[in-house]
mmCIF file of C-alpha atoms in Angstrom:
data_model
loop_
_atom_site.group_PDB
_atom_site.id
_atom_site.type_symbol
_atom_site.label_atom_id
_atom_site.label_comp_id
_atom_site.label_asym_id
_atom_site.label_seq_id
_atom_site.Cartn_x
_atom_site.Cartn_y
_atom_site.Cartn_z
ATOM 1 C CA MET A 1 85.279 77.091 119.618
ATOM 2 C CA THR A 2 87.054 78.639 122.573
ATOM 3 C CA HIS A 3 90.406 80.361 122.708
ATOM 4 C CA SER A 4 92.393 79.910 125.891
ATOM 5 C CA SER A 5 95.684 81.379 126.995
ATOM 6 C CA PRO A 6 98.535 78.949 127.747
ATOM 7 C CA THR A 7 98.517 77.758 131.302
ATOM 8 C CA ALA A 8 101.132 78.798 133.819
ATOM 9 C CA ASP A 9 104.153 76.570 134.348
ATOM 10 C CA THR A 10 102.339 74.069 136.549
ATOM 11 C CA GLY A 11 103.089 70.952 134.551
ATOM 12 C CA SER A 12 99.752 70.991 132.698
ATOM 13 C CA ALA A 13 99.664 71.298 128.906
ATOM 14 C CA PRO A 14 98.312 74.491 127.345
ATOM 15 C CA ALA A 15 94.811 74.400 125.929
ATOM 16 C CA ALA A 16 94.600 73.696 122.203
ATOM 17 C CA GLY A 17 94.343 76.736 119.978
ATOM 18 C CA PRO A 18 92.069 77.082 116.961
ATOM 19 C CA ARG A 19 92.355 74.563 114.156
ATOM 20 C CA VAL A 20 93.311 76.147 110.834
ATOM 21 C CA PHE A 21 93.515 74.638 107.343
ATOM 22 C CA ILE A 22 95.774 76.313 104.772
ATOM 23 C CA SER A 23 94.578 76.128 101.170
ATOM 24 C CA TYR A 24 97.115 77.068 98.487
ATOM 25 C CA ALA A 25 98.489 76.120 95.075
ATOM 26 C CA HIS A 26 101.980 75.204 93.930
ATOM 27 C CA GLU A 27 103.401 77.792 91.546
ATOM 28 C CA PRO A 28 105.916 77.180 88.734
ATOM 29 C CA ASP A 29 108.567 79.203 90.582
ATOM 30 C CA GLY A 30 110.933 76.527 91.776
ATOM 31 C CA GLY A 31 109.023 76.048 95.029
ATOM 32 C CA ALA A 32 109.444 79.634 96.346
ATOM 33 C CA HIS A 33 105.719 80.203 96.952
ATOM 34 C CA ALA A 34 105.291 76.790 98.573
ATOM 35 C CA GLU A 35 108.170 77.604 100.937
ATOM 36 C CA ARG A 36 106.482 80.858 101.949
ATOM 37 C CA VAL A 37 103.304 78.920 102.681
ATOM 38 C CA ARG A 38 105.332 76.453 104.738
ATOM 39 C CA ALA A 39 106.871 79.340 106.690
ATOM 40 C CA LEU A 40 103.363 80.587 107.521
ATOM 41 C CA TRP A 41 102.361 77.080 108.644
ATOM 42 C CA VAL A 42 105.409 76.825 110.921
ATOM 43 C CA LEU A 43 104.782 80.311 112.347
ATOM 44 C CA LEU A 44 101.158 79.552 113.195
ATOM 45 C CA ARG A 45 101.977 76.247 114.868
ATOM 46 C CA LYS A 46 104.819 77.834 116.825
ATOM 47 C CA HIS A 47 102.365 80.351 118.266
ATOM 48 C CA GLY A 48 99.621 78.066 119.516
ATOM 49 C CA ILE A 49 97.533 77.486 116.382
ATOM 50 C CA ASP A 50 96.803 73.954 115.169
ATOM 51 C CA ALA A 51 97.542 74.749 111.522
ATOM 52 C CA ARG A 52 97.202 71.956 108.947
ATOM 53 C CA LEU A 53 99.066 71.711 105.630
ATOM 54 C CA ASP A 54 99.332 68.992 102.990
ATOM 55 C CA ARG A 55 103.108 68.660 103.365
ATOM 56 C CA SER A 56 103.075 66.548 106.519
ATOM 57 C CA ALA A 57 100.006 64.616 105.340
ATOM 58 C CA ALA A 58 101.895 63.685 102.167
ATOM 59 C CA GLU A 59 104.363 61.654 104.239
ATOM 60 C CA ARG A 60 101.825 58.811 104.302
ATOM 61 C CA PRO A 61 99.284 57.406 101.815
ATOM 62 C CA GLN A 62 96.097 59.459 101.486
ATOM 63 C CA ASP A 63 92.734 59.541 99.789
ATOM 64 C CA TRP A 64 93.301 63.222 99.021
ATOM 65 C CA ALA A 65 89.694 64.085 98.217
ATOM 66 C CA ALA A 66 88.586 62.660 101.569
ATOM 67 C CA TRP A 67 91.521 64.305 103.374
ATOM 68 C CA MET A 68 90.667 67.756 102.015
ATOM 69 C CA GLN A 69 87.026 67.390 102.957
ATOM 70 C CA ARG A 70 87.861 66.251 106.494
ATOM 71 C CA GLU A 71 90.281 69.125 107.014
ATOM 72 C CA ILE A 72 87.912 71.817 105.756
ATOM 73 C CA GLU A 73 84.982 70.479 107.766
ATOM 74 C CA ALA A 74 87.052 70.212 110.957
ATOM 75 C CA ALA A 75 88.775 73.594 110.653
ATOM 76 C CA ASP A 76 87.737 76.573 112.730
ATOM 77 C CA TYR A 77 89.269 78.738 110.017
ATOM 78 C CA VAL A 78 90.392 78.147 106.438
ATOM 79 C CA LEU A 79 93.195 80.327 105.068
ATOM 80 C CA THR A 80 93.100 80.790 101.293
ATOM 81 C CA VAL A 81 96.514 81.951 100.067
ATOM 82 C CA ALA A 82 96.538 84.207 97.013
ATOM 83 C CA SER A 83 98.545 83.232 93.931
ATOM 84 C CA PRO A 84 97.936 83.169 90.161
ATOM 85 C CA ALA A 85 97.678 79.378 89.996
ATOM 86 C CA TYR A 86 95.299 79.305 92.967
ATOM 87 C CA LYS A 87 92.965 81.773 91.256
ATOM 88 C CA ARG A 88 93.027 79.915 87.928
ATOM 89 C CA ARG A 89 92.377 76.511 89.464
ATOM 90 C CA ALA A 90 89.725 77.732 91.890
ATOM 91 C CA GLU A 91 87.860 79.443 89.039
ATOM 92 C CA GLY A 92 88.129 76.476 86.666
ATOM 93 C CA ALA A 93 90.395 78.350 84.257
ATOM 94 C CA GLU A 94 93.356 75.945 84.392
ATOM 95 C CA GLY A 95 94.195 73.473 81.664
ATOM 96 C CA PRO A 96 92.803 69.897 81.791
ATOM 97 C CA GLY A 97 94.490 67.649 84.328
ATOM 98 C CA VAL A 98 96.420 70.521 85.988
ATOM 99 C CA GLY A 99 95.903 71.406 89.639
ATOM 100 C CA GLU A 100 92.969 69.058 90.162
ATOM 101 C CA GLY A 101 93.540 68.908 93.919
ATOM 102 C CA VAL A 102 93.270 72.680 94.314
ATOM 103 C CA ALA A 103 90.186 72.739 92.085
ATOM 104 C CA TRP A 104 88.537 70.097 94.311
ATOM 105 C CA GLU A 105 89.558 71.938 97.471
ATOM 106 C CA ALA A 106 88.253 75.253 96.117
ATOM 107 C CA ALA A 107 84.922 73.635 95.238
ATOM 108 C CA LEU A 108 84.538 72.592 98.885
ATOM 109 C CA ILE A 109 85.347 76.135 100.010
ATOM 110 C CA ARG A 110 82.942 77.614 97.455
ATOM 111 C CA ASP A 111 80.212 75.452 98.941
ATOM 112 C CA VAL A 112 80.898 76.939 102.390
ATOM 113 C CA VAL A 113 80.571 80.427 100.891
ATOM 114 C CA TYR A 114 77.348 79.492 99.079
ATOM 115 C CA ARG A 115 75.725 78.025 102.193
ATOM 116 C CA ASN A 116 76.651 80.966 104.430
ATOM 117 C CA PRO A 117 76.563 84.074 102.208
ATOM 118 C CA THR A 118 76.368 86.631 105.040
ATOM 119 C CA ALA A 119 79.164 85.431 107.328
ATOM 120 C CA TRP A 120 81.482 83.060 105.405
ATOM 121 C CA TYR A 121 84.307 85.629 105.565
ATOM 122 C CA GLU A 122 84.519 85.178 109.341
ATOM 123 C CA ARG A 123 85.749 81.610 108.755
ATOM 124 C CA ILE A 124 87.228 81.618 105.242
ATOM 125 C CA LEU A 125 90.119 84.089 105.510
ATOM 126 C CA ARG A 126 91.943 85.607 102.543
ATOM 127 C CA VAL A 127 95.721 85.782 102.967
ATOM 128 C CA VAL A 128 98.386 87.514 100.860
ATOM 129 C CA LEU A 129 102.027 86.531 101.415
ATOM 130 C CA PRO A 130 105.176 88.385 100.266
ATOM 131 C CA GLU A 131 105.272 88.795 96.466
ATOM 132 C CA GLY A 132 101.537 88.020 96.353
ATOM 133 C CA SER A 133 98.518 90.130 95.415
ATOM 134 C CA ARG A 134 94.884 90.133 96.492
ATOM 135 C CA GLU A 135 94.064 90.237 92.775
ATOM 136 C CA ASP A 136 95.129 86.574 92.727
ATOM 137 C CA LEU A 137 92.269 85.440 94.977
ATOM 138 C CA PRO A 138 89.277 83.763 93.294
ATOM 139 C CA ALA A 139 86.324 86.029 92.527
ATOM 140 C CA PHE A 140 83.896 83.971 94.619
ATOM 141 C CA LEU A 141 85.871 85.076 97.700
ATOM 142 C CA GLY A 142 84.543 88.605 97.508
ATOM 143 C CA GLY A 143 86.922 90.932 95.698
ATOM 144 C CA HIS A 144 87.932 94.264 97.222
ATOM 145 C CA THR A 145 84.962 94.529 99.588
ATOM 146 C CA VAL A 146 86.103 91.658 101.838
ATOM 147 C CA THR A 147 88.929 91.789 104.384
ATOM 148 C CA HIS A 148 92.235 90.224 103.421
ATOM 149 C CA TYR A 149 95.295 89.684 105.626
ATOM 150 C CA THR A 150 98.691 90.703 104.289
ATOM 151 C CA VAL A 151 101.442 88.733 106.045
ATOM 152 C CA ASP A 152 104.721 90.441 105.213
ATOM 153 C CA PRO A 153 107.215 89.571 106.524
ATOM 154 C CA ILE A 154 106.273 86.087 107.672
ATOM 155 C CA ASP A 155 106.904 86.614 111.357
ATOM 156 C CA VAL A 156 104.898 87.675 114.401
ATOM 157 C CA ARG A 157 105.099 91.345 113.461
ATOM 158 C CA GLY A 158 104.023 90.768 109.869
ATOM 159 C CA ALA A 159 101.248 88.364 110.872
ATOM 160 C CA GLU A 160 100.056 90.268 113.952
ATOM 161 C CA THR A 161 96.604 91.198 112.630
ATOM 162 C CA LEU A 162 95.944 87.627 111.500
ATOM 163 C CA LEU A 163 97.293 86.148 114.742
ATOM 164 C CA ARG A 164 95.115 88.472 116.813
ATOM 165 C CA TYR A 165 91.992 87.371 114.955
ATOM 166 C CA LEU A 166 92.797 83.664 115.070
ATOM 167 C CA THR A 167 93.563 83.764 118.801
ATOM 168 C CA GLY A 168 90.750 86.130 119.814
ATOM 169 C CA GLN A 169 93.054 88.940 120.974
ATOM 170 C CA PRO A 170 91.909 92.153 119.256
ATOM 171 C CA TYR A 171 94.142 95.222 119.472
ATOM 172 C CA GLU A 172 91.266 97.721 119.527
ATOM 173 C CA THR A 173 88.380 96.991 121.892
ATOM 174 C CA GLU A 174 85.163 98.928 122.464
ATOM 175 C CA PRO A 175 85.140 101.045 125.637
ATOM 176 C CA ALA A 176 82.334 100.363 128.102
ATOM 177 C CA VAL A 177 79.241 102.494 127.585
ATOM 178 C CA GLY A 178 78.865 104.925 130.485
ATOM 179 C CA SER A 179 75.910 106.876 131.853
ATOM 180 C CA ALA A 180 74.366 109.819 130.035
ATOM 181 C CA PRO A 181 75.296 113.232 131.489
ATOM 182 C CA ASP A 182 72.698 115.202 133.437
ATOM 183 C CA LEU A 183 71.828 118.125 131.148
ATOM 184 C CA PRO A 184 68.915 120.243 132.512
ATOM 185 C CA PRO A 185 66.567 121.970 130.039
ATOM 186 C CA ARG A 186 66.568 125.707 129.454
ATOM 187 C CA GLY A 187 64.134 127.460 131.805
ATOM 188 C CA GLU A 188 61.497 129.988 130.747
ATOM 189 C CA GLY A 189 62.473 133.651 130.707
ATOM 190 C CA THR A 190 66.217 133.021 130.578
ATOM 191 C CA GLY A 191 68.519 135.043 128.380
ATOM 192 C CA ALA A 192 70.478 134.067 125.301
ATOM 193 C CA PRO A 193 71.653 130.482 124.893
ATOM 194 C CA ARG A 194 74.871 129.564 126.680
ATOM 195 C CA ASP A 195 78.040 130.931 125.062
ATOM 196 C CA GLY A 196 75.934 132.907 122.602
ATOM 197 C CA ARG A 197 75.197 129.752 120.562
ATOM 198 C CA GLY A 198 71.833 128.994 119.001
ATOM 199 C CA LEU A 199 69.508 130.267 116.343
ATOM 200 C CA THR A 200 69.516 133.814 117.759
ATOM 201 C CA GLY A 201 73.177 134.071 116.744
ATOM 202 C CA ASN A 202 72.349 133.893 112.998
ATOM 203 C CA THR A 203 70.909 137.040 111.383
ATOM 204 C CA PHE A 204 70.370 137.638 107.692
ATOM 205 C CA ASN A 205 71.946 140.898 106.512
ATOM 206 C CA GLY A 206 70.964 140.736 102.846
ATOM 207 C CA PRO A 207 72.924 140.086 99.649
ATOM 208 C CA THR A 208 76.391 141.467 98.896
ATOM 209 C CA ALA A 209 78.043 141.799 95.495
ATOM 210 C CA VAL A 210 81.550 140.310 95.291
ATOM 211 C CA GLN A 211 83.958 141.076 92.419
ATOM 212 C CA ILE A 212 85.940 138.015 91.277
ATOM 213 C CA GLY A 213 87.941 138.664 88.125
ATOM 214 C CA ASP A 214 85.572 139.870 85.388
ATOM 215 C CA HIS A 215 82.461 138.439 87.018
ATOM 216 C CA ASN A 216 80.141 139.747 89.699
ATOM 217 C CA HIS A 217 78.820 137.212 92.205
ATOM 218 C CA GLN A 218 76.049 137.770 94.738
ATOM 219 C CA THR A 219 76.392 136.182 98.132
ATOM 220 C CA ASN A 220 74.114 136.061 101.122
ATOM 221 C CA ASN A 221 75.519 137.259 104.436
ATOM 222 C CA PHE A 222 74.525 135.630 107.694
ATOM 223 C CA GLY A 223 75.732 137.158 110.940
#
């Protein structure tokens, strides 16, 4: 996968950005959480990321199990969006016949984690939207030891850290490693170490009694 900057205004189309699949659950909140997920989808697409969501796919007939598998396999990154229903369904704790699509989707993601235990978190990204909590991510996605991305508000400023990672534009970069300084050794017969530093600067002057309240304490003095 390569990330390219948009081309100059020469008539050519910009290079495609990374492909991202958004995995989430519908909550019983009148559609508020789903609308926040949609806002994230729109934001990512607006800023050069080929984000995929079930909402546009639902406009035509689908074999949903096959669709989910295709999307996860083709994605450069998978965003898992925290919510109570997502956690329950991903962990198999939901009631029978409820949220079966999310449970299937989560099983596919769990398989990615299982097959790549040392680097899955570079591709499967944990996302927390406004009013969400990282506690509502499934346990198989790593708990508190794994990076999560808080997107709040859902705009470029709120999503900056996530956008930088997805587009390969880190804020902090490692400086180039320079040459070692030329530091000559100490010659024979020279005086004290420079600036008076070194072992010769520490001399043991013996113990001293210190009165603290009703107790005597003995300390050792080093010059």
